[in-house]
Amino acid sequence: MSPSHVNSGIYQIKNKLNNNIYIDVVNKIEEIQNNIK
């Protein structure tokens, strides 16, 4: 496994984590907005 291969793997994992966190945050915001109504 070349270093660039490892880096791209790490990059993909970070992207996945960021996407999941983003989705969680959006869901929470929507949940809160629904509770306020």
Coordinates of N, CA and C in Angstrom, one line a residue:
M1 N 0.8 -1.2 0.0 CA 0.0 0.0 0.0 C 0.9 1.2 0.0
S2 N 0.7 2.1 -1.0 CA 1.5 3.3 -1.1 C 1.0 4.4 -0.2
P3 N 1.8 5.3 0.2 CA 1.3 6.4 1.1 C 0.1 7.1 0.6
S4 N 0.1 7.4 -0.7 CA -1.0 8.1 -1.3 C -2.3 7.3 -1.2
H5 N -2.1 6.0 -1.3 CA -3.3 5.1 -1.2 C -3.9 5.2 0.2
V6 N -3.0 5.2 1.2 CA -3.4 5.4 2.6 C -4.1 6.7 2.8
N7 N -3.5 7.8 2.3 CA -4.1 9.1 2.5 C -5.5 9.2 1.9
S8 N -5.7 8.6 0.7 CA -7.0 8.7 0.1 C -8.0 7.9 0.9
G9 N -7.6 6.8 1.5 CA -8.5 6.1 2.4 C -8.9 6.9 3.6
I10 N -7.9 7.6 4.2 CA -8.2 8.4 5.4 C -9.1 9.5 5.0
Y11 N -8.8 10.1 3.8 CA -9.7 11.2 3.3 C -11.1 10.8 3.1
Q12 N -11.3 9.6 2.6 CA -12.7 9.0 2.4 C -13.4 8.8 3.7
I13 N -12.6 8.3 4.7 CA -13.2 8.1 6.1 C -13.6 9.4 6.7
K14 N -12.7 10.4 6.5 CA -13.1 11.7 7.1 C -14.3 12.3 6.4
N15 N -14.4 12.2 5.1 CA -15.5 12.7 4.4 C -16.8 12.0 4.9
K16 N -16.7 10.7 5.1 CA -17.9 9.9 5.6 C -18.3 10.4 6.9
L17 N -17.3 10.6 7.8 CA -17.7 11.1 9.2 C -18.3 12.5 9.1
N18 N -17.7 13.4 8.3 CA -18.2 14.7 8.1 C -19.7 14.7 7.6
N19 N -19.9 13.8 6.6 CA -21.3 13.7 6.1 C -22.3 13.2 7.1
N20 N -21.8 12.2 7.9 CA -22.7 11.7 8.9 C -23.0 12.7 10.0
I21 N -22.0 13.5 10.4 CA -22.2 14.5 11.4 C -23.1 15.6 10.9
Y22 N -22.9 15.9 9.6 CA -23.7 17.0 9.0 C -25.2 16.5 9.0
I23 N -25.4 15.3 8.6 CA -26.8 14.7 8.5 C -27.4 14.7 9.9
D24 N -26.6 14.3 10.9 CA -27.2 14.3 12.3 C -27.6 15.7 12.7
V25 N -26.7 16.7 12.4 CA -27.0 18.1 12.8 C -28.2 18.6 12.1
V26 N -28.4 18.3 10.8 CA -29.6 18.8 10.1 C -30.8 18.1 10.6
N27 N -30.7 16.8 11.0 CA -31.9 16.1 11.5 C -32.3 16.8 12.9
K28 N -31.3 17.1 13.7 CA -31.5 17.7 15.0 C -32.2 19.0 14.9
I29 N -31.7 19.8 13.9 CA -32.3 21.2 13.7 C -33.7 21.0 13.3
E30 N -34.0 20.1 12.4 CA -35.4 19.9 11.9 C -36.3 19.5 13.1
E31 N -35.7 18.6 13.9 CA -36.4 18.1 15.1 C -36.8 19.2 16.0
I32 N -35.8 20.1 16.3 CA -36.0 21.3 17.2 C -37.1 22.2 16.6
Q33 N -37.0 22.5 15.3 CA -37.9 23.3 14.6 C -39.3 22.8 14.7
N34 N -39.5 21.5 14.6 CA -40.8 20.8 14.7 C -41.3 21.0 16.1
N35 N -40.4 20.9 17.1 CA -40.9 21.0 18.5 C -41.3 22.4 18.8
I36 N -40.7 23.4 18.2 CA -41.1 24.8 18.4 C -42.4 25.2 17.9
K37 N -42.8 24.6 16.8 CA -44.1 24.9 16.2 C -45.3 24.6 17.1

